[in-house]
XYZ file of C-alpha atoms in Angstrom:
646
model
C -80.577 -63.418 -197.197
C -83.178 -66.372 -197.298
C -81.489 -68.197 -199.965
C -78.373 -68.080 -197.852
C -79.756 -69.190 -194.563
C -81.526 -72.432 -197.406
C -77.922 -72.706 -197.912
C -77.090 -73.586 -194.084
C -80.320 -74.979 -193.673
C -78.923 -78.777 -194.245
C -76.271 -78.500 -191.858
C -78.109 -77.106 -189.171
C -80.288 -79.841 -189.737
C -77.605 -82.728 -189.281
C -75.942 -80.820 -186.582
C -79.149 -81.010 -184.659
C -80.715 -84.131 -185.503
C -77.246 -86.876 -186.100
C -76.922 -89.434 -183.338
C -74.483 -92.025 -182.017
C -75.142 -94.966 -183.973
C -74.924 -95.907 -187.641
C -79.124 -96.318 -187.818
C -79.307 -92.746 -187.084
C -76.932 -91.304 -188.822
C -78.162 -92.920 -191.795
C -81.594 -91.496 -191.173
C -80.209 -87.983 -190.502
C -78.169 -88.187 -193.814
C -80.883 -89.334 -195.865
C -83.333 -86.097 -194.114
C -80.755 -83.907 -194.881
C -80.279 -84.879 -198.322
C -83.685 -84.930 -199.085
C -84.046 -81.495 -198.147
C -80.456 -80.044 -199.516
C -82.249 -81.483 -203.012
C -85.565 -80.186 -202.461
C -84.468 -76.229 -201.474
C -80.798 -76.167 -203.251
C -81.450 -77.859 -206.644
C -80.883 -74.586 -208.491
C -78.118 -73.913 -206.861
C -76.599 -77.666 -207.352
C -77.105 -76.760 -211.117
C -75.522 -73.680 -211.181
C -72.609 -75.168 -209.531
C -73.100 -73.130 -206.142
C -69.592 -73.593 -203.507
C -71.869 -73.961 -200.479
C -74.208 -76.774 -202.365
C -72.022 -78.787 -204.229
C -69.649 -78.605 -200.557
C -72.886 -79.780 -198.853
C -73.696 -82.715 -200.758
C -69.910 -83.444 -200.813
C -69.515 -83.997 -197.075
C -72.927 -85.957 -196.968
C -71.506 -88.685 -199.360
C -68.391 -88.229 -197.607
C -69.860 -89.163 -193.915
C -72.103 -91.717 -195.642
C -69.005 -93.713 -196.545
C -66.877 -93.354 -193.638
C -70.099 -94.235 -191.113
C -72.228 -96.798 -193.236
C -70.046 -98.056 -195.656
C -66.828 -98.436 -193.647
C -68.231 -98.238 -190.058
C -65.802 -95.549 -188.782
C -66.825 -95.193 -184.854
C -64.444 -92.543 -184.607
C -66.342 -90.195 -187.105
C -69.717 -91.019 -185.554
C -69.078 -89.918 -182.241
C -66.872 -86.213 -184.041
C -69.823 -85.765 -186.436
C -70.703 -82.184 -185.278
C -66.881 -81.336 -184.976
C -66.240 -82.666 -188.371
C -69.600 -80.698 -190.181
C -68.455 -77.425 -188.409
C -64.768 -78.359 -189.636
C -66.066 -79.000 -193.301
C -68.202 -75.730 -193.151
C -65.609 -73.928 -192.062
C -62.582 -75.644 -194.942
C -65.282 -74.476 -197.409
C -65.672 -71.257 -196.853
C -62.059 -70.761 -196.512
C -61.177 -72.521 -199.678
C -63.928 -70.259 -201.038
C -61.709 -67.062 -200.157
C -58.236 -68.849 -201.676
C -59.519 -69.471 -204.928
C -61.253 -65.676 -205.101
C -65.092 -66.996 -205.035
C -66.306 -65.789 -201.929
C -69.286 -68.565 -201.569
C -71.700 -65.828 -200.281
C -71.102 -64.041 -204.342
C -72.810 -66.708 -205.416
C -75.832 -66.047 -203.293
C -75.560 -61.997 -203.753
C -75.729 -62.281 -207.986
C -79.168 -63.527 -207.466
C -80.542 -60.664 -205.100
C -78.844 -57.861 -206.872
C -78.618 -56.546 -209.892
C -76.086 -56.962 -212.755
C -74.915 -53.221 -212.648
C -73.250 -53.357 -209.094
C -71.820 -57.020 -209.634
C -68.283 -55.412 -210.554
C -68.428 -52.433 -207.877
C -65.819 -52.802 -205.772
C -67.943 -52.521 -202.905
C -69.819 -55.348 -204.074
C -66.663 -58.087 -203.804
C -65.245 -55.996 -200.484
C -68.517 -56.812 -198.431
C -68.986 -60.648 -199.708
C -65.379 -60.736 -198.801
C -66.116 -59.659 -195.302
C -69.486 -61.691 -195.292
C -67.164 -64.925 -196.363
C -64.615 -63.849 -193.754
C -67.181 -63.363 -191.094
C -68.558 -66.909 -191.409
C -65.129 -68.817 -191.653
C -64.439 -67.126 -188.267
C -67.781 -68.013 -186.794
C -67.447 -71.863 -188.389
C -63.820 -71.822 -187.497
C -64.444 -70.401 -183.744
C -67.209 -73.448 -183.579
C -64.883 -76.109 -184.624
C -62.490 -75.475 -181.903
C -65.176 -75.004 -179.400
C -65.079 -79.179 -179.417
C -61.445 -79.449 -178.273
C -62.187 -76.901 -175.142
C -63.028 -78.897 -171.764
C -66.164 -77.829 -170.489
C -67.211 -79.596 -167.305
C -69.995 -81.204 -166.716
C -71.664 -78.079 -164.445
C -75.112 -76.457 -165.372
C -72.988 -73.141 -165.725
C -70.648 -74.501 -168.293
C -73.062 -76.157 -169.867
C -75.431 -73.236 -170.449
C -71.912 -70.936 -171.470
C -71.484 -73.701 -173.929
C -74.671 -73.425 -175.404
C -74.633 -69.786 -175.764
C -71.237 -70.137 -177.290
C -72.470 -72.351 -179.968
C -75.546 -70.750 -181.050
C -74.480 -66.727 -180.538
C -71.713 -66.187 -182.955
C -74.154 -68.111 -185.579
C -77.087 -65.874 -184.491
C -74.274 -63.023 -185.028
C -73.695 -64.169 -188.280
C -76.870 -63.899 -189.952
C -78.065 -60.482 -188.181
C -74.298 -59.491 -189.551
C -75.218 -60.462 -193.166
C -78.629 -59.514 -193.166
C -77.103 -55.388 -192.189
C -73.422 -55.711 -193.410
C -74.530 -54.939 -197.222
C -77.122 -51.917 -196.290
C -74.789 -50.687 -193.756
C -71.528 -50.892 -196.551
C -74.110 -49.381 -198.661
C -75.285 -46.524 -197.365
C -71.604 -45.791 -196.135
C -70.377 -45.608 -199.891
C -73.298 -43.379 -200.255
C -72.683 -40.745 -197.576
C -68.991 -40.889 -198.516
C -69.629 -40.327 -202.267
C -72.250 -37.639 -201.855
C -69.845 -35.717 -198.854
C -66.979 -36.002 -201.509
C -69.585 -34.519 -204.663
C -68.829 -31.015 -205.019
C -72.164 -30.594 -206.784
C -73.887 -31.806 -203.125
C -71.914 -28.939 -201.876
C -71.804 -25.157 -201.411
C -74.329 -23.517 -203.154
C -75.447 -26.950 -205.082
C -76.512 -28.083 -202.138
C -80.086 -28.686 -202.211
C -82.795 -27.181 -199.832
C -85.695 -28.981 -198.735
C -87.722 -25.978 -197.361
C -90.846 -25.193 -198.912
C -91.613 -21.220 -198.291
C -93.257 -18.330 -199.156
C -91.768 -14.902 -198.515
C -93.555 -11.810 -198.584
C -92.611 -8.153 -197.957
C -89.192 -8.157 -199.281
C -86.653 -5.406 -199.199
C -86.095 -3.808 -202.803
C -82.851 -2.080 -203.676
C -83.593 0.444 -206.618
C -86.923 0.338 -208.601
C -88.865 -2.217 -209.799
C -90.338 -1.354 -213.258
C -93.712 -0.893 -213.538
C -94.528 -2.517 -216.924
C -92.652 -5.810 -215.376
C -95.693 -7.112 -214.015
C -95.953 -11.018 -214.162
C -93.750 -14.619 -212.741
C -90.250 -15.557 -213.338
C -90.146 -19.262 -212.688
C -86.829 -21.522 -212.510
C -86.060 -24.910 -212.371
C -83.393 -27.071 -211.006
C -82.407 -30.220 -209.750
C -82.556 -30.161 -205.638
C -82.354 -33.767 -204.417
C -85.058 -34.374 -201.472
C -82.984 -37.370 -200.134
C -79.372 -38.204 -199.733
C -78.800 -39.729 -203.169
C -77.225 -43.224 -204.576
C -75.231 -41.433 -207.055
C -75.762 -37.706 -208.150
C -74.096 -36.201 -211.182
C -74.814 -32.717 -211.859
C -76.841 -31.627 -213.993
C -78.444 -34.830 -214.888
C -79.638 -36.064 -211.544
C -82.435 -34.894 -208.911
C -85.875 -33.878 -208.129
C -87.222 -30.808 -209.992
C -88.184 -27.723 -207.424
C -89.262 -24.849 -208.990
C -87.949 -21.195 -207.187
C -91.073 -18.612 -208.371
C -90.969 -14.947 -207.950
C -94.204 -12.485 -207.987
C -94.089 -9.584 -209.648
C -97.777 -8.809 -209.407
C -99.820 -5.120 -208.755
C -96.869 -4.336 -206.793
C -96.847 -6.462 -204.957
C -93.555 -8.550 -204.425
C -93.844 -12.776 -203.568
C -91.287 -15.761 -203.795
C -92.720 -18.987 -203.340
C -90.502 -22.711 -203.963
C -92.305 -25.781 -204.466
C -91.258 -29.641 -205.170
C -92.262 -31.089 -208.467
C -94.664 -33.891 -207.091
C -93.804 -36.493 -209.424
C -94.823 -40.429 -208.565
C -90.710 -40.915 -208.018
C -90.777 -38.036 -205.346
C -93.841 -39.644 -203.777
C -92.912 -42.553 -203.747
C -89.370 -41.870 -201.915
C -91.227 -39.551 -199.637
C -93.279 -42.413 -198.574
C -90.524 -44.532 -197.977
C -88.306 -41.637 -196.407
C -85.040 -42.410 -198.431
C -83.953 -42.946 -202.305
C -84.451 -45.651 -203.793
C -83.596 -44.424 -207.227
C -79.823 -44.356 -208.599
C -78.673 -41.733 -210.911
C -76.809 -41.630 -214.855
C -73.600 -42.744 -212.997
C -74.961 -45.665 -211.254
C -78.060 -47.162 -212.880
C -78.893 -49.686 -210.324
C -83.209 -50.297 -210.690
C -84.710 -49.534 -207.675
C -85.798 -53.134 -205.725
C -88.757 -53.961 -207.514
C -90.939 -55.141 -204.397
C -91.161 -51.171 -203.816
C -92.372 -50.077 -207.102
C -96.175 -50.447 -207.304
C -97.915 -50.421 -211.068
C -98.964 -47.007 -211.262
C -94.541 -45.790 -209.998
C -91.869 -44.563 -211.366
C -90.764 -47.807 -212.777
C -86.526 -46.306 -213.534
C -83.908 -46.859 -213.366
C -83.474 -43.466 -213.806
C -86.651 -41.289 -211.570
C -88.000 -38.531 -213.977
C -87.312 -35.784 -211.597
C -88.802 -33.250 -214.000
C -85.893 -30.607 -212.714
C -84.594 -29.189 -216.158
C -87.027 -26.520 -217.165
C -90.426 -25.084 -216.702
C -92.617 -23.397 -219.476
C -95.832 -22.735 -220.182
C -98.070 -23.924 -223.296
C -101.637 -23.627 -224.184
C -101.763 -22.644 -220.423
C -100.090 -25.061 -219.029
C -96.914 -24.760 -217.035
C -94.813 -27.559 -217.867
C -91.620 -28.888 -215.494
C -89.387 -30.637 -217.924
C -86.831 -34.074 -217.687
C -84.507 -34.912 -219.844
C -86.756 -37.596 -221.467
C -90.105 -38.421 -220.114
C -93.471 -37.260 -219.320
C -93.083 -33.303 -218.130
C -95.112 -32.534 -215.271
C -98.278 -30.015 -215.193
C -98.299 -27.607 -212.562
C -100.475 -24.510 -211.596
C -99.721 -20.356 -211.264
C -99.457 -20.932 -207.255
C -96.460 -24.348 -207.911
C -99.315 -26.862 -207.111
C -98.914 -30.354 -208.644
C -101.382 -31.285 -211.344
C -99.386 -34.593 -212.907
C -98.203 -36.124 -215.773
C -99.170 -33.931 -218.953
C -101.220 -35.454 -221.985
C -101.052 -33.096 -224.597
C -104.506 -34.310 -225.947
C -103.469 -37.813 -225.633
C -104.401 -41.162 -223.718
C -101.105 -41.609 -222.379
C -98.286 -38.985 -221.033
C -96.410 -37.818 -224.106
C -92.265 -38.664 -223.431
C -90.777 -35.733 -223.923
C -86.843 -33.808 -223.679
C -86.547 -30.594 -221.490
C -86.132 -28.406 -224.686
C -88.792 -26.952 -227.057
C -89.034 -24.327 -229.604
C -91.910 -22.322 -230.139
C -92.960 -21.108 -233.550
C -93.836 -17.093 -233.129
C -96.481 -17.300 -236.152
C -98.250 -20.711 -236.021
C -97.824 -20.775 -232.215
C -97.175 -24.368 -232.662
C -94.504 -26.079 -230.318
C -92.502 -28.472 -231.184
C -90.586 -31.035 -228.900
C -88.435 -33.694 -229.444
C -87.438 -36.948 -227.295
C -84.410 -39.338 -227.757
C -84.390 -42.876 -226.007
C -82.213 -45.309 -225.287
C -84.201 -48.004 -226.806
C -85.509 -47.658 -230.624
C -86.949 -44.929 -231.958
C -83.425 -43.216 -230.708
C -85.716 -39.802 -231.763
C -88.783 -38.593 -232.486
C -90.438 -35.436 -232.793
C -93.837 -33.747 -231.314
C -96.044 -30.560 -232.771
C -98.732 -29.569 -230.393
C -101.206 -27.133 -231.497
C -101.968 -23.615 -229.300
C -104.718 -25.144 -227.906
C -102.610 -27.808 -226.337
C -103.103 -30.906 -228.537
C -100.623 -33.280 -230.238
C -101.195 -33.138 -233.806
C -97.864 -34.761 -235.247
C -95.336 -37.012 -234.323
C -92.555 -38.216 -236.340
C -89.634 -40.825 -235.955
C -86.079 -39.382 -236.861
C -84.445 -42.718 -238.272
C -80.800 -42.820 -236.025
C -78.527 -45.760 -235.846
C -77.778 -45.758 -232.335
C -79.236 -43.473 -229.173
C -77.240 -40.407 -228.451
C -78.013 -37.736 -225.438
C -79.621 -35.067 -227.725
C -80.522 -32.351 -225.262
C -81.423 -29.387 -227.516
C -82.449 -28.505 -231.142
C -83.262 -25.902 -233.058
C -86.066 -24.242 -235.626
C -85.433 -22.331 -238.302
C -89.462 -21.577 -241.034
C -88.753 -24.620 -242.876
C -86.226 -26.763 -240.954
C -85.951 -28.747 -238.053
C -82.343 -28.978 -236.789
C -80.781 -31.710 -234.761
C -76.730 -31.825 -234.053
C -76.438 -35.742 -233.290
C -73.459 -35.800 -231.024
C -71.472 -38.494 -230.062
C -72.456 -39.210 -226.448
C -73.656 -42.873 -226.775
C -75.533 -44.716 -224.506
C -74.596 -48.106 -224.045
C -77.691 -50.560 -222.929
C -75.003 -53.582 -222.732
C -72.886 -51.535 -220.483
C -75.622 -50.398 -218.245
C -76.994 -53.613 -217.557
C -73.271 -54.869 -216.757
C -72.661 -51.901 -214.234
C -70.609 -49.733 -216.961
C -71.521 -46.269 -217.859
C -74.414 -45.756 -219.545
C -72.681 -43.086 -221.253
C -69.374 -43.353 -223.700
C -68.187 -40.736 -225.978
C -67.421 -41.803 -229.162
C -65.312 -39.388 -231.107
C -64.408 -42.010 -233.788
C -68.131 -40.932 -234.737
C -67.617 -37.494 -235.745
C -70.774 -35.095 -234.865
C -73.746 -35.294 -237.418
C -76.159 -32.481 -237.941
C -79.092 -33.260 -238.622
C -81.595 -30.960 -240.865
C -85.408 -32.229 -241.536
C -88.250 -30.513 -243.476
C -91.117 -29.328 -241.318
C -93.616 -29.559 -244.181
C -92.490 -32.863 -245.189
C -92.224 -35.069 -242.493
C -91.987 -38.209 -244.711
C -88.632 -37.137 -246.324
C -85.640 -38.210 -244.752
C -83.249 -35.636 -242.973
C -80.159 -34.088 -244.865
C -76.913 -35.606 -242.806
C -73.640 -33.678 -242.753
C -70.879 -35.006 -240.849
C -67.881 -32.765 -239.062
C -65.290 -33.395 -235.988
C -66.771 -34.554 -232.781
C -68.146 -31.784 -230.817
C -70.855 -31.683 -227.952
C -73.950 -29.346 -227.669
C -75.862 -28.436 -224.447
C -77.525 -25.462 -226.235
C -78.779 -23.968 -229.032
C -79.312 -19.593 -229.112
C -81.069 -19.718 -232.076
C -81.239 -20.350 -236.167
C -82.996 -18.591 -239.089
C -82.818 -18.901 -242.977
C -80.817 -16.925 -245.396
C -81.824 -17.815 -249.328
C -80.003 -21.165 -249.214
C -78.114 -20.991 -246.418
C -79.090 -21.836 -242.743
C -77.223 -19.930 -239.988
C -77.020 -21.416 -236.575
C -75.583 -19.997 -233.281
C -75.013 -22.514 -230.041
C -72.541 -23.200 -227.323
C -69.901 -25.568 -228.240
C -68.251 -28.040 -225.561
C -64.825 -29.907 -227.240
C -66.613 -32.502 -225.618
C -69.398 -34.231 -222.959
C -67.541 -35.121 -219.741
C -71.028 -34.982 -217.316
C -72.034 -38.991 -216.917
C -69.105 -40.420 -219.027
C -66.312 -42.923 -218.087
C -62.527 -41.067 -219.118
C -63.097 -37.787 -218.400
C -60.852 -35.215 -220.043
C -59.887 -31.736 -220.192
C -61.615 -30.238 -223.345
C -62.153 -27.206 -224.665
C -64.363 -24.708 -222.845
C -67.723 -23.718 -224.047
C -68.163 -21.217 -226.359
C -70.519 -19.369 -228.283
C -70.644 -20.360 -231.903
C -72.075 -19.878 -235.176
C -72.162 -22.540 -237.984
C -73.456 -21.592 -241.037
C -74.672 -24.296 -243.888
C -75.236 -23.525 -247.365
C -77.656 -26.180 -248.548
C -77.334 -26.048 -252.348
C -73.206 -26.982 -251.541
C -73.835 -28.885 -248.588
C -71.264 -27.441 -246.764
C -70.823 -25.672 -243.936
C -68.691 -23.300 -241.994
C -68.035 -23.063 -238.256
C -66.668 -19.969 -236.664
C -65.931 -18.873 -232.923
C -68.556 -15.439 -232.020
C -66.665 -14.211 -228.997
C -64.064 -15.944 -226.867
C -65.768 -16.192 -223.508
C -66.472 -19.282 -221.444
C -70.704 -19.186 -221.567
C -73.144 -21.415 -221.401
C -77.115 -21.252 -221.646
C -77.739 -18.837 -223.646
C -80.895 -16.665 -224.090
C -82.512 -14.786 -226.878
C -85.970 -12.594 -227.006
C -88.088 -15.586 -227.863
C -89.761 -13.376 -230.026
C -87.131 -13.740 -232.367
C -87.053 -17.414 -232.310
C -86.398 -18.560 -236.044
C -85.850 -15.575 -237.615
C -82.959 -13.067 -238.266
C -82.098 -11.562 -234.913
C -79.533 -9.969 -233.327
C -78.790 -10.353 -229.958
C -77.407 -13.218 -227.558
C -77.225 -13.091 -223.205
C -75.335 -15.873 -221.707
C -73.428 -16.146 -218.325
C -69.790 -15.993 -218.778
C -67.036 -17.033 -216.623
C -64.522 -14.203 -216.038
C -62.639 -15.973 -213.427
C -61.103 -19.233 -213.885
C -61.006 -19.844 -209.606
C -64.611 -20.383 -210.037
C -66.154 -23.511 -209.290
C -67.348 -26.178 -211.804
C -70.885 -24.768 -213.523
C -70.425 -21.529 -211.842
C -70.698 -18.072 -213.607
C -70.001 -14.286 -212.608
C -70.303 -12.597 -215.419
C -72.812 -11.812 -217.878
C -72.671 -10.837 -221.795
C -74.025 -9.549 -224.181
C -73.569 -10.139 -228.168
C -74.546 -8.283 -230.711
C -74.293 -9.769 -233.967
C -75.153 -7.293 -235.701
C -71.981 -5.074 -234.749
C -69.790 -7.764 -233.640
C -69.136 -6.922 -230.371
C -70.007 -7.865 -227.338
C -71.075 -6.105 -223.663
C -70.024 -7.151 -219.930
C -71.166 -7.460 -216.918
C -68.494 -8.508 -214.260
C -70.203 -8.967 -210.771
C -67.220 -9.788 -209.264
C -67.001 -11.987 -206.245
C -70.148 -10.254 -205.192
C -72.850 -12.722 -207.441
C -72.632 -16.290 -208.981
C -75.383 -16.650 -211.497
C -76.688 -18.683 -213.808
C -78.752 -18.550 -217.000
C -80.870 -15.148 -217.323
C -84.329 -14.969 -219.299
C -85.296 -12.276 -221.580
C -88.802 -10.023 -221.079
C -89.792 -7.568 -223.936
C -91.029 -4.428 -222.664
C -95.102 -4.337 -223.376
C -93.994 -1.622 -225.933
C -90.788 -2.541 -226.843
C -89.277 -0.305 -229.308
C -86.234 -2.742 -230.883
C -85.224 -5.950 -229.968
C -83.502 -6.198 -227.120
C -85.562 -3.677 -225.719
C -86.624 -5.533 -222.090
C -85.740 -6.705 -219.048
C -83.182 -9.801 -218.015
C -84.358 -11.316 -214.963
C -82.342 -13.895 -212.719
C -81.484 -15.536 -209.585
C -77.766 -14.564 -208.139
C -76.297 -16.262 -205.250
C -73.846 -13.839 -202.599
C -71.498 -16.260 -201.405
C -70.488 -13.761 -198.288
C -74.019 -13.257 -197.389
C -75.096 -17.027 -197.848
C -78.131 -15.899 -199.446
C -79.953 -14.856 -202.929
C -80.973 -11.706 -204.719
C -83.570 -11.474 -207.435
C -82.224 -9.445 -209.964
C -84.149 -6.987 -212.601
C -81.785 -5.809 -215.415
C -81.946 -3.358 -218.464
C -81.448 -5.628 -221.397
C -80.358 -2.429 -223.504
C -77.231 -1.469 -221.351
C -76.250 -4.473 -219.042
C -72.846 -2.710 -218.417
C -75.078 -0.615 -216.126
C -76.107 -1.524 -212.733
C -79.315 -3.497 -212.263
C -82.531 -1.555 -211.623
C -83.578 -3.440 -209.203
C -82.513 -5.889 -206.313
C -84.779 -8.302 -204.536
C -83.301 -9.858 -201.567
C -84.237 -12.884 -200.083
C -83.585 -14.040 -196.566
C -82.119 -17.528 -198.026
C -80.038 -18.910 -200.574
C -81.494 -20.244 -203.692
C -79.371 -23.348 -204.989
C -77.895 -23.164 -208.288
C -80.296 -24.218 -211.258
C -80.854 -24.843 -214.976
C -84.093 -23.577 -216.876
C -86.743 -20.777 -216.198
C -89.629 -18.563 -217.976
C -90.979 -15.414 -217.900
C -94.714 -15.788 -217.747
C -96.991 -12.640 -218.093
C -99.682 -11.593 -215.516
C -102.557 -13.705 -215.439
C -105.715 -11.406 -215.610
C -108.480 -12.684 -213.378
């Protein structure tokens, strides 16, 4: 806004300071040269409409007045600079350069230079000021009298519509702005319904139960999910947001739901501010800098640390897709960034896989910026002990992976992000299917060797269930998407995601892919015991109606791999659910011998149930129902965390 005003600045100058003979005209010219120079040399140089205009008429009046002695232009010289002002901007608009764009590229950055909201309001700026200029010009030609009345109209008629003019480009952009904003987010059906975030903070106590809760079920079910605190820039689901975790008590019998923000320094710092000022995947626009102090969020994107929630070495951990995770406590309380041992926060993805016999977890993180991967083990006690760089040729969303006792397993999917793009206002997301789908398998003894790369048909993977070792052969069951259409430019109708299993024989290096059942699932869960070895059973929401919303589920099922068959649960238009998590029973007598336990949203009722299910038979009813007087918006990631003995 200042740099345009600097831009005026010489005119307002002459049109204030120009007299009726040649001595001060000359004077004025030279002043107003002087100081077009000193404030607009940048702008001279980059070829700026307004400067190069400016200096223009200057030489322009110098000749007519000094050089040539034109009375005629003397006497009109505050006609003829509202006149030239006004043929500028104009001419600006004919030959498609608004003069104000030229202004705007400096104060904003790259990525929203080809928004079409960005041209439409420097259009409207440009228009705005050729009316004002224009509206001035023919003020001269209008006979005012010589009373005190006209003369004071006069005066309020020039000055007013300029006064108009910069209030109207110092709001026009924020107002355009946060339009676009209410307009995209009202039109987002992931901003809607039961995605719709909640910004209460509660605890509920003395809920009604329908059925029995089991006794041996005595600890915390914790869930994360992305639940915006502010009307967003962008938002795409489910890669956008501010983490709240949605807690339920299952302690002594005694029955407590608590939901708590994730306090991280992006949430803070917007909740100082009292709006966003962080964009999402679809929008990458930094955040203006003069907000961000050292010790911010520095973005683009804000780790929201909404993805998951675990707990390690006794820490519970709210997870982003790539950054620091977030330590809270048993009662949702804030601790900060987590450490792991370390000086600095450790950057790491949402996912990790814990190994039952060592305890050791490991984690990965991909980047946009080199190293596109690298890989964490943290002890049991809590303390980084390795990290290694996976050697990738470009940086790929890798959301997930998978363990097997000797193998770390990465599928390296063709979702590329595109740094060039970003910082041009493109997606920062492309898929590449010209790339093919690489998996990716890496010795966990040997973390100097270099991975074994096998390359198939371009695929995308949220999710992995789980992997174990056979002899020679590594077997490996996830949900496949045809392809990623969350956060990338031409989206397409792909196949639906399904539960897989690819299995790899490493001696041949070859592999097989094969589809397990054919339901629409996503986010599946295993007994976590399990994890890395031969197992045999898989619980994943389904889809069971195709009327359903985007990311929406109604069903639940089961798969035994064993048998080869699988086991429903259809709730219907009665629940909408999302992914379940496993709990062995204290004495669990086979595998899937436990409890599923899950949020499920009644759309009649506008509200939530907590629901407590017999992992054995889910064809059964549940065996218990915990109601809750409110809805509980839909989510990603939770835990099961035992009972803390005090």
């Amino acid at each position: 806004m200042w740099q345009l005003l600097l831009g005026f600045l010489p005119w307002i100058l002459f049109s204030t300071f120009y007299g009726q003979s040649q001595k001060e005209i000359l004077l004025t010219l030279t002043i107003t040269t002087l100081v077009l120079i000193l404030t607009e040399w940048r702008q001279l140089l980059k070829g700026f409409i307004l400067s190069w205009g400016t200096l223009l008429f200057f030489a322009t009046i110098y000749v007519l007045t000094i050089v040539f002695k034109m009375n005629w232009v003397i006497q009109n010289a505050w006609m003829l600079s509202n006149l030239s002002l006004a043929l500028i901007v104009w001419i600006s608009l004919l030959i498609g350069k608004p003069f104000t764009l030229q202004y705007a590229y400096e104060q904003t950055p790259k990525q929203v230079w080809h928004t079409k909201g960005f041209w439409r309001v420097n259009q409207l700026l440009t228009i705005i000021w050729g009316i004002i200029l224009s509206f001035s010009t023919v003020m001269y030609f209008i006979p005012w009298g010589a009373t005190t009345a006209s003369e004071i109209v006069y005066q309020i008629l020039s000055y007013a519509p300029m006064i108009i003019g910069i209030w109207v480009s110092k709001k026009l952009p924020h107002w355009y702005r946060e339009r676009q904003y209410r307009l995209r987010n009202k039109a987002n059906p992931f901003l809607q319904n039961n995605f719709a975030p909640i910004h209460e903070e509660s605890d509920f106590h003395n809920l009604v139960v329908q059925g029995k809760i089991p006794p041996d079920l005595q600890g915390c079910y914790m869930r994360n999910g992305p639940n915006p605190a502010f009307a967003p820039i962008s938002y795409t689901f489910p890669l956008d947001g501010d983490g709240m975790i949605h807690a339920m008590y299952l302690e002594d019998g005694a029955i407590h739901y608590r939901n708590r923000y994730v306090k991280t320094k992006g949430l803070l710092l917007e909740q100082k501010l009292g709006r966003a000022i962080y964009s999402g995947i679809a929008m990458p626009i930094p955040p203006d800098p003069q907000l961000i102090g050292p010790n911010d969020d520095p973005g683009p994107f804000k780790n929201g640390a909404f993805i998951h929630i675990i707990q390690h070495a006794k820490h519970y951990l709210a997870m982003w897709e790539g950054g620091a995770a977030y330590e809270m406590d048993h009662e949702l309380n804030t601790i900060g960034e987590w450490l792991a041992g370390t000086p600095q926060p450790l950057a790491v993805g949402p996912h990790t896989r814990l190994d039952p016999d060592t305890k050791d977890l490991y984690l990965i993180n991909y980047d946009i910026q080199p190293p596109f991967l690298t890989c964490h083990k943290v002890n049991q006690q809590g303390n980084l002990i390795e990290t290694r760089i996976i050697e990738k040729s470009c940086s790929t969303m890798m959301h997930d992976f998978v363990l097997t006792k000797n193998f770390l397993i990465f599928f390296d999917c063709p979702a590329v992000f595109d740094l060039a793009a970003m910082e041009s206002g493109g997606n920062v997301l492309e898929w590449r299917a010209e790339l093919g789908t690489r998996i990716g398998i890496a010795s966990r003894q040997d973390k100097d060797k270099p991975p074994l790369w096998l390359t198939t048909e371009a695929f995308f993977v949220f999710h992995f269930a789980n992997a174990y070792e056979i002899e020679n052969k590594i077997i490996i069951d996830y949900v496949r998407h045809g392809r990623l259409n969350f956060g990338v430019q031409n989206k397409v109708v792909s196949s639906p995601p399904q539960m897989h299993r690819m299995e790899i024989d490493l001696r041949e290096k070859a592999f097989q892919d094969s589809l397990l059942a054919d339901y629409i699932v996503e986010f599946p869960t295993i007994n976590n015991h399990y994890n890395s070895k031969i197992y045999h059973f898989i619980y994943a929401p389904t889809r069971l109606n195709n009327q359903l919303k985007p990311a929406t589920f109604n069903g639940l099922v089961k798969y035994d791999l064993a048998s080869k068959t699988t086991t429903v649960q259809d709730f219907g238009e009665q629940y909408s659910i999302g992914e379940v998590v496993f709990v062995p029973k204290p004495q669990a007598q086979s595998e899937d011998d436990g409890y599923l336990v899950f949020f499920a949203y009644d759309a009649k009722r506008n509200t939530s149930d907590f629901l407590i299910m017999d992992a054995l038979d889910i064809s059964k009813a549940p065996l218990a129902v915990i109601q809750l007087p409110r809805r509980i918006p839909e989510g990603l990631h939770g835990s099961w965390f035992e009972k803390i003995e005090k």
